[in-house]
Short mmCIF file of C-alpha atoms in Angstrom, two decimals:
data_model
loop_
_atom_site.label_atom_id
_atom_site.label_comp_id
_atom_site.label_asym_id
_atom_site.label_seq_id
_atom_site.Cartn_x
_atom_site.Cartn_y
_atom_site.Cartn_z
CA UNK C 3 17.37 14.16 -4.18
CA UNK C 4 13.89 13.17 -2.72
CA UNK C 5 13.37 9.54 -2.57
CA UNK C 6 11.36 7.62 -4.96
CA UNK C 7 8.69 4.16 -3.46
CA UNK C 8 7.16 1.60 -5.87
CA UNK C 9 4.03 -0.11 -5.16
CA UNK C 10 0.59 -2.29 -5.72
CA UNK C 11 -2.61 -0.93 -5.33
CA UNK C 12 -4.45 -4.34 -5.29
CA UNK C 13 -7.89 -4.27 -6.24
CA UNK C 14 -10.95 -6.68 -6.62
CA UNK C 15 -14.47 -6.16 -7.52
CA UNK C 16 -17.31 -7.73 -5.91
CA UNK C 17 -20.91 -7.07 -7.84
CA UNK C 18 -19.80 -4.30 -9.24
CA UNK C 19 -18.52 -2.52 -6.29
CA UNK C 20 -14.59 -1.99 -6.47
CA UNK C 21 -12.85 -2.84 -3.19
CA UNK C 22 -8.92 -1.64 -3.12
CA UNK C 23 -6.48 -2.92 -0.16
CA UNK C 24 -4.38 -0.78 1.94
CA UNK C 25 -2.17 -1.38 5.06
CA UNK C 26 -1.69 -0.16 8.07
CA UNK C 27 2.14 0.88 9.28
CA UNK C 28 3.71 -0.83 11.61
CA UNK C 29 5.64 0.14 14.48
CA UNK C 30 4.67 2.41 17.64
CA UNK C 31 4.30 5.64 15.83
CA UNK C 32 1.75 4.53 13.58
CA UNK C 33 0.16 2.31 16.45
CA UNK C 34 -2.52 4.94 17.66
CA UNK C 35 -2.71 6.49 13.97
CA UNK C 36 -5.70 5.91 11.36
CA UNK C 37 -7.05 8.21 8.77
CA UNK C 38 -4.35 9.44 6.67
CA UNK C 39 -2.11 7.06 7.92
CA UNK C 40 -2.83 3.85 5.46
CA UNK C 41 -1.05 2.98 2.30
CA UNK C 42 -0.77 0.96 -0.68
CA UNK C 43 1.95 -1.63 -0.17
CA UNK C 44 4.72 0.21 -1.05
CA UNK C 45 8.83 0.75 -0.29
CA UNK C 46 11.63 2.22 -1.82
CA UNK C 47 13.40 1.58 -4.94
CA UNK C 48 17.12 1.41 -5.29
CA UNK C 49 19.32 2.68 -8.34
CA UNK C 50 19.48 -0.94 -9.52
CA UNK C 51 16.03 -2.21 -9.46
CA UNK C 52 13.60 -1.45 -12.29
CA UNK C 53 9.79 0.06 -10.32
CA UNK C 54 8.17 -2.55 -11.53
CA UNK C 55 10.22 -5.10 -9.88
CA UNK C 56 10.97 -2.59 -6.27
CA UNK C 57 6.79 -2.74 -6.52
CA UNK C 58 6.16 -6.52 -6.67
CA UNK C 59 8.78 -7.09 -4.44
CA UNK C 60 7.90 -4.62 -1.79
CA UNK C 61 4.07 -6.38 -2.10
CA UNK C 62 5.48 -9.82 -0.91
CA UNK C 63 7.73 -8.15 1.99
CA UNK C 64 4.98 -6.36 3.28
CA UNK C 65 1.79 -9.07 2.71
CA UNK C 66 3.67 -12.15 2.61
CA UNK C 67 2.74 -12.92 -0.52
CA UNK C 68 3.82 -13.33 -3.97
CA UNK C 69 1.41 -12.29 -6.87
CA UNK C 70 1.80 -14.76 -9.90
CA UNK C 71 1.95 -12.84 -12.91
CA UNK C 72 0.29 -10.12 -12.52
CA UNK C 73 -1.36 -7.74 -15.16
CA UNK C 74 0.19 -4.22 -14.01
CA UNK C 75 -2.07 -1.12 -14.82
CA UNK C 76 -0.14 1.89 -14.43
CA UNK C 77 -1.16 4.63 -12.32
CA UNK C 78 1.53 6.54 -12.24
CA UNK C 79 3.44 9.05 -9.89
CA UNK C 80 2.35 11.23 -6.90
CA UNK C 81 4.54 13.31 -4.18
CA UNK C 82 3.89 12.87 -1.13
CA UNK C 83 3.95 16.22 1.52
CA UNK C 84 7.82 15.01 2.50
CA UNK C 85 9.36 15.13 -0.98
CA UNK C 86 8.80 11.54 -1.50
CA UNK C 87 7.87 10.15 -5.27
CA UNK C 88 5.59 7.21 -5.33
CA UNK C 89 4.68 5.12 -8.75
CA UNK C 90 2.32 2.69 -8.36
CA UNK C 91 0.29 -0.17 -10.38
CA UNK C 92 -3.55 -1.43 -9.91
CA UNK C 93 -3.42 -5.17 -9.73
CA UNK C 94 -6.09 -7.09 -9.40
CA UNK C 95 -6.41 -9.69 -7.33
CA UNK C 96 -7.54 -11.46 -4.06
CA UNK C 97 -5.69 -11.28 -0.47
CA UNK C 98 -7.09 -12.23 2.84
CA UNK C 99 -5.95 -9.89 5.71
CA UNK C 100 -6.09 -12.31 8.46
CA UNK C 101 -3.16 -13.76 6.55
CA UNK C 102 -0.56 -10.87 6.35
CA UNK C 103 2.68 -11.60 6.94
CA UNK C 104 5.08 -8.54 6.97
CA UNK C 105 8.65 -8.05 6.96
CA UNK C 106 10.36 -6.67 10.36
CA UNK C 107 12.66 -3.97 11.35
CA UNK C 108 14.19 -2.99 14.05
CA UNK C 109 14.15 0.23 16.16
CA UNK C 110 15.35 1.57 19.56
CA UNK C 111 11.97 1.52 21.60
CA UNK C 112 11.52 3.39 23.77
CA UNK C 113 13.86 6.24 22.42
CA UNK C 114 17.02 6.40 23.76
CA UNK C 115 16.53 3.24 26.30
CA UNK C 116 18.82 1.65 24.27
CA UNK C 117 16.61 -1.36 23.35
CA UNK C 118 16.41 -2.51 20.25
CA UNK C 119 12.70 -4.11 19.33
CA UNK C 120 11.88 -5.56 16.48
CA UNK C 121 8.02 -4.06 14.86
CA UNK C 122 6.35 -5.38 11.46
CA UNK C 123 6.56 -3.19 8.79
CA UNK C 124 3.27 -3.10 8.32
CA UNK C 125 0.65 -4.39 11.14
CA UNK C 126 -2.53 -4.32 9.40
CA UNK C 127 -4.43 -5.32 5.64
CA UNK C 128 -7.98 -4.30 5.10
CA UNK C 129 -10.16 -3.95 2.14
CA UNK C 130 -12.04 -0.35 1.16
CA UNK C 131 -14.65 0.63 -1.15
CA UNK C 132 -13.11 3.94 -2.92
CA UNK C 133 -14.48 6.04 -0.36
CA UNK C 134 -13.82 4.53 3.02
CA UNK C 135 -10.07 4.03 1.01
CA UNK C 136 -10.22 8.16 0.37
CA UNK C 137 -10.76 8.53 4.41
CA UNK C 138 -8.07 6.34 5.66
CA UNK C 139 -5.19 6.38 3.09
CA UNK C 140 -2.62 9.25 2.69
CA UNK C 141 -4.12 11.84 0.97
CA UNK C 142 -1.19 12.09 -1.75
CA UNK C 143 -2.36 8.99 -2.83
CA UNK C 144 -5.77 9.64 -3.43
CA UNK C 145 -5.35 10.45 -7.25
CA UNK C 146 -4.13 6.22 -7.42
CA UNK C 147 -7.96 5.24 -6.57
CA UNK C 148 -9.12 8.24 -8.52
CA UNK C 149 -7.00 6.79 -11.52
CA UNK C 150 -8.01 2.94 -11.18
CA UNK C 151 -11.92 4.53 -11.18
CA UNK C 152 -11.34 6.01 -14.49
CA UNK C 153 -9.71 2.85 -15.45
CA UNK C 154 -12.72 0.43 -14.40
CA UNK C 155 -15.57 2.61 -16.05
CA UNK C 156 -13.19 2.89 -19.34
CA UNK C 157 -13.34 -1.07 -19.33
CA UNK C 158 -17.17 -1.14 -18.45
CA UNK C 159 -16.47 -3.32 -14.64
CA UNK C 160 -18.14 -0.34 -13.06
CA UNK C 161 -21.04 2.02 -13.39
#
């Protein structure tokens, strides 16, 4: 069974112009890795935990921050090239990158040294008009920026 992420596509917009956030993967084999390799905030769900919730929750591991009752647009699914499901929501919101504050894990680095380090699961926050976010993100995920856009012009908060 492929494996199914939640997460927040967090978006703001400023004179009309929608911004969304993305981050960057942490760890070393993201570290030299750019277009294609952001995300939305996102990790995966387990058998007990309703989407919504794995998506909220993953936001706060990976920012460091909570978002207080959020209104939750649905975007709904994509597969990624490796099998994997991702659902995600728009939310939108305010975050300032300089004050990310991800969750860790560990990994043997370098392989099979036999040293475990410990690497942030995510290393990086920036914010992206749709189509600097269209460059950098994984391209599976595209159709969740293509999907808020239809959303903002149906509510009139973009031309």
């Amino acid at each position: 069974m492929s494996k199914h992420s939640a997460g927040i596509l967090l978006f703001k917009v400023v004179d009309r112009t929608p911004l969304v956030m993305l981050v960057h993967p942490g760890g070393p084999f993201w570290r030299n890795k750019d277009a294609g390799a952001w995300t939305i905030p996102k990790g995966e769900c387990s058998d007990s935990e309703e989407l919504q919730t794995t998506a909220l929750r993953e936001f706060a591991e990976e920012t460091g921050t909570h978002l207080p009752d959020p209104e939750l647009v649905p975007l709904g699914q994509v597969k990624q090239k490796g099998g994997k499901v991702v659902t995600a929501w728009a939310v939108e919101g305010d975050f300032d990158p300089s004050q990310l504050r991800s969750n860790e894990f560990e990994l043997e680095w370098p392989p099979k040294s036999g040293q475990l380090r410990r690497f942030p699961e995510v290393d990086r926050a920036q914010w992206y008009d749709f189509a600097e976010a269209r460059e950098k993100m994984n391209s599976a995920q595209h159709a969740f920026v293509q999907r808020l856009e239809e959303v903002l012009r149906e509510r009139g908060r973009i031309d």
